[in-house]
């Protein structure tokens, strides 16, 4: 892995898992020292994160981890409702037995800790996008997931939500297993709506 990629992954992981909190001010020199990397890879990583909507670079002032915004949350939910249910429907129509088996194996795992839970959720949605057979849609949804993951991390602070998500994932998988596009789309919509309700209660 290149130094650029190492810096990017470490900083993004810390931001999305809320170890770097919304509103935190970051110092580029301090990040270089913490990561043990030079200025160039850290600077390039920060610019990637800026384009993903996770930080703001303030000339001659430093870097700010962008606050969580209710407007951004509402917009993300709108886009997810428009894109993920049709993706699930496509996946149900096109999914191969091998993809079903991979999803079953993933849901059988018991991830331990926030990072593992977030990665498991990312893989679940990525596998469905891959099963849709539409690479452009899969790329769009990967970017959307990256922008949503901080909100998802925050939702896990609600004790019951993780159990709800596990049940919702199981319903989606069952619709895919039956190759039922309508049921898969409905299950994905219910999953997104559940996420929206939980976050709305957290963000007030």
Short mmCIF file of C-alpha atoms in Angstrom, two decimals:
data_model
loop_
_atom_site.label_atom_id
_atom_site.label_comp_id
_atom_site.label_asym_id
_atom_site.label_seq_id
_atom_site.Cartn_x
_atom_site.Cartn_y
_atom_site.Cartn_z
CA UNK A 1 0.00 0.00 0.00
CA UNK A 2 1.37 3.44 -0.94
CA UNK A 3 1.97 6.16 1.63
CA UNK A 4 -0.80 8.21 0.01
CA UNK A 5 -3.28 5.36 0.45
CA UNK A 6 -2.13 4.67 4.02
CA UNK A 7 -2.69 8.29 4.99
CA UNK A 8 -6.08 8.40 3.28
CA UNK A 9 -7.38 5.19 4.82
CA UNK A 10 -6.19 6.03 8.33
CA UNK A 11 -7.67 9.52 8.31
CA UNK A 12 -10.93 8.42 6.71
CA UNK A 13 -11.31 5.55 9.18
CA UNK A 14 -10.78 7.95 12.09
CA UNK A 15 -13.30 10.42 10.70
CA UNK A 16 -16.06 7.96 9.86
CA UNK A 17 -15.67 6.10 13.16
CA UNK A 18 -15.89 9.48 14.95
CA UNK A 19 -12.46 9.21 16.55
CA UNK A 20 -11.92 12.52 14.80
CA UNK A 21 -15.10 14.29 15.81
CA UNK A 22 -17.25 16.60 13.67
CA UNK A 23 -15.92 20.12 14.13
CA UNK A 24 -12.40 19.04 15.16
CA UNK A 25 -9.60 21.27 13.87
CA UNK A 26 -6.67 19.31 12.42
CA UNK A 27 -3.10 20.45 12.02
CA UNK A 28 -1.31 19.05 8.98
CA UNK A 29 2.08 19.00 10.69
CA UNK A 30 0.58 17.20 13.67
CA UNK A 31 -1.04 14.62 11.40
CA UNK A 32 2.30 14.01 9.67
CA UNK A 33 3.94 13.36 13.03
CA UNK A 34 1.11 11.12 14.25
CA UNK A 35 1.04 9.03 11.07
CA UNK A 36 4.80 8.97 10.60
CA UNK A 37 4.40 10.18 7.04
CA UNK A 38 5.62 13.13 5.00
CA UNK A 39 3.62 16.18 4.10
CA UNK A 40 2.83 15.16 0.51
CA UNK A 41 0.84 11.95 1.25
CA UNK A 42 -1.03 13.61 4.12
CA UNK A 43 -1.85 16.63 1.98
CA UNK A 44 -3.12 14.46 -0.87
CA UNK A 45 -5.19 12.39 1.56
CA UNK A 46 -6.80 15.54 2.96
CA UNK A 47 -7.71 16.73 -0.54
CA UNK A 48 -9.36 13.38 -1.28
CA UNK A 49 -11.34 13.68 1.95
CA UNK A 50 -12.33 17.24 1.04
CA UNK A 51 -13.77 16.02 -2.28
CA UNK A 52 -15.71 13.34 -0.38
CA UNK A 53 -17.30 15.99 1.83
CA UNK A 54 -15.57 14.93 5.06
CA UNK A 55 -13.18 17.84 5.70
CA UNK A 56 -12.77 21.48 4.73
CA UNK A 57 -9.30 22.84 4.01
CA UNK A 58 -8.93 26.44 5.17
CA UNK A 59 -5.97 28.19 3.49
CA UNK A 60 -3.34 29.24 6.03
CA UNK A 61 -5.63 28.15 8.87
CA UNK A 62 -5.71 24.35 8.85
CA UNK A 63 -8.24 21.60 8.29
CA UNK A 64 -11.71 21.22 9.78
CA UNK A 65 -13.61 17.93 10.10
CA UNK A 66 -16.97 18.93 8.70
CA UNK A 67 -19.82 18.99 11.22
CA UNK A 68 -22.72 16.60 10.74
CA UNK A 69 -25.52 18.49 9.03
CA UNK A 70 -29.23 17.70 9.18
CA UNK A 71 -29.56 19.11 5.66
CA UNK A 72 -26.85 16.77 4.36
CA UNK A 73 -28.46 13.86 6.19
CA UNK A 74 -31.85 14.62 4.60
CA UNK A 75 -30.26 14.88 1.15
CA UNK A 76 -28.38 11.60 1.60
CA UNK A 77 -31.58 9.83 2.61
CA UNK A 78 -33.38 11.23 -0.44
CA UNK A 79 -30.67 9.95 -2.76
CA UNK A 80 -30.50 6.57 -1.04
CA UNK A 81 -34.26 6.13 -1.43
CA UNK A 82 -33.93 6.91 -5.14
CA UNK A 83 -31.00 4.59 -5.84
CA UNK A 84 -30.71 1.67 -3.41
CA UNK A 85 -34.18 0.09 -3.74
CA UNK A 86 -33.87 -0.10 -7.56
CA UNK A 87 -30.37 -1.51 -7.09
CA UNK A 88 -31.76 -4.20 -4.78
CA UNK A 89 -34.46 -4.99 -7.35
CA UNK A 90 -31.85 -5.40 -10.08
CA UNK A 91 -29.78 -7.60 -7.79
CA UNK A 92 -32.77 -9.82 -7.04
CA UNK A 93 -33.36 -10.32 -10.76
CA UNK A 94 -29.71 -11.01 -11.59
CA UNK A 95 -28.05 -12.45 -8.49
CA UNK A 96 -26.06 -15.67 -8.83
CA UNK A 97 -26.00 -18.44 -6.21
CA UNK A 98 -22.37 -17.62 -5.39
CA UNK A 99 -23.34 -14.04 -4.49
CA UNK A 100 -26.16 -15.30 -2.27
CA UNK A 101 -23.69 -17.57 -0.50
CA UNK A 102 -21.28 -14.67 0.07
CA UNK A 103 -24.06 -12.59 1.59
CA UNK A 104 -25.13 -15.49 3.81
CA UNK A 105 -21.56 -15.96 5.03
CA UNK A 106 -21.23 -12.24 5.73
CA UNK A 107 -24.41 -12.09 7.80
CA UNK A 108 -23.32 -15.19 9.72
CA UNK A 109 -20.25 -13.29 10.98
CA UNK A 110 -20.33 -11.44 14.29
CA UNK A 111 -18.19 -8.33 13.84
CA UNK A 112 -16.64 -7.04 17.05
CA UNK A 113 -16.15 -3.31 17.49
CA UNK A 114 -17.27 -0.27 15.56
CA UNK A 115 -14.72 -0.53 12.74
CA UNK A 116 -15.64 -4.15 12.04
CA UNK A 117 -19.38 -3.38 12.12
CA UNK A 118 -18.98 -0.49 9.70
CA UNK A 119 -16.89 -2.63 7.35
CA UNK A 120 -19.43 -5.45 7.48
CA UNK A 121 -22.22 -3.05 6.55
CA UNK A 122 -20.14 -1.60 3.71
CA UNK A 123 -19.48 -5.09 2.32
CA UNK A 124 -23.17 -6.04 2.55
CA UNK A 125 -24.29 -3.09 0.46
CA UNK A 126 -21.33 -3.41 -1.91
CA UNK A 127 -22.14 -7.07 -2.60
CA UNK A 128 -25.73 -6.16 -3.44
CA UNK A 129 -24.56 -3.38 -5.75
CA UNK A 130 -22.15 -5.81 -7.43
CA UNK A 131 -24.96 -8.36 -7.85
CA UNK A 132 -27.04 -5.72 -9.66
CA UNK A 133 -24.65 -6.10 -12.59
CA UNK A 134 -24.48 -2.33 -13.07
CA UNK A 135 -20.94 -1.10 -12.42
CA UNK A 136 -21.84 2.58 -12.74
CA UNK A 137 -24.57 2.21 -10.13
CA UNK A 138 -22.19 0.30 -7.86
CA UNK A 139 -19.66 3.14 -8.08
CA UNK A 140 -22.32 5.76 -7.31
CA UNK A 141 -23.53 3.80 -4.29
CA UNK A 142 -19.97 3.29 -2.99
CA UNK A 143 -19.51 7.05 -2.89
CA UNK A 144 -22.90 7.52 -1.28
CA UNK A 145 -22.07 4.98 1.40
CA UNK A 146 -18.81 6.78 2.12
CA UNK A 147 -20.71 10.01 2.77
CA UNK A 148 -23.33 8.25 4.92
CA UNK A 149 -21.05 6.22 7.15
CA UNK A 150 -20.47 8.90 9.81
CA UNK A 151 -24.22 9.09 10.34
CA UNK A 152 -24.37 5.29 10.50
CA UNK A 153 -21.62 5.27 13.15
CA UNK A 154 -23.59 7.76 15.20
CA UNK A 155 -26.76 5.67 14.92
CA UNK A 156 -25.00 2.75 16.60
CA UNK A 157 -25.05 4.73 19.83
CA UNK A 158 -28.75 3.80 19.94
CA UNK A 159 -28.57 0.42 21.65
CA UNK A 160 -31.39 -1.34 19.80
CA UNK A 161 -30.44 -0.19 16.32
CA UNK A 162 -27.78 -2.79 15.57
CA UNK A 163 -30.25 -5.62 16.26
CA UNK A 164 -32.79 -3.91 14.00
CA UNK A 165 -30.21 -3.64 11.22
CA UNK A 166 -29.38 -7.34 11.48
CA UNK A 167 -33.08 -8.19 11.07
CA UNK A 168 -33.44 -5.79 8.14
CA UNK A 169 -30.40 -7.25 6.39
CA UNK A 170 -31.87 -10.73 6.83
CA UNK A 171 -35.15 -9.63 5.19
CA UNK A 172 -33.25 -8.13 2.25
CA UNK A 173 -31.21 -11.30 1.85
CA UNK A 174 -34.34 -13.47 1.88
CA UNK A 175 -35.86 -11.38 -0.92
CA UNK A 176 -32.65 -11.75 -2.93
CA UNK A 177 -32.59 -15.49 -2.26
CA UNK A 178 -36.17 -15.76 -3.60
CA UNK A 179 -35.19 -13.58 -6.60
CA UNK A 180 -38.11 -11.26 -5.82
CA UNK A 181 -37.30 -7.74 -7.10
CA UNK A 182 -40.39 -6.09 -5.60
CA UNK A 183 -39.75 -7.54 -2.15
CA UNK A 184 -36.05 -6.66 -2.32
CA UNK A 185 -36.83 -3.03 -3.17
CA UNK A 186 -39.42 -2.82 -0.38
CA UNK A 187 -37.02 -4.35 2.14
CA UNK A 188 -34.28 -1.92 1.17
CA UNK A 189 -36.67 1.02 1.47
CA UNK A 190 -37.68 -0.15 4.95
CA UNK A 191 -34.00 -0.44 5.88
CA UNK A 192 -33.27 3.13 4.75
CA UNK A 193 -36.35 4.47 6.53
CA UNK A 194 -35.33 2.74 9.76
CA UNK A 195 -31.89 4.35 9.52
CA UNK A 196 -33.51 7.76 8.91
CA UNK A 197 -35.79 7.47 11.94
CA UNK A 198 -32.96 6.42 14.24
CA UNK A 199 -30.68 9.25 13.14
CA UNK A 200 -33.47 11.82 13.34
CA UNK A 201 -34.03 10.86 16.97
CA UNK A 202 -30.29 11.15 17.68
CA UNK A 203 -29.79 14.47 15.93
CA UNK A 204 -32.95 15.97 17.32
#
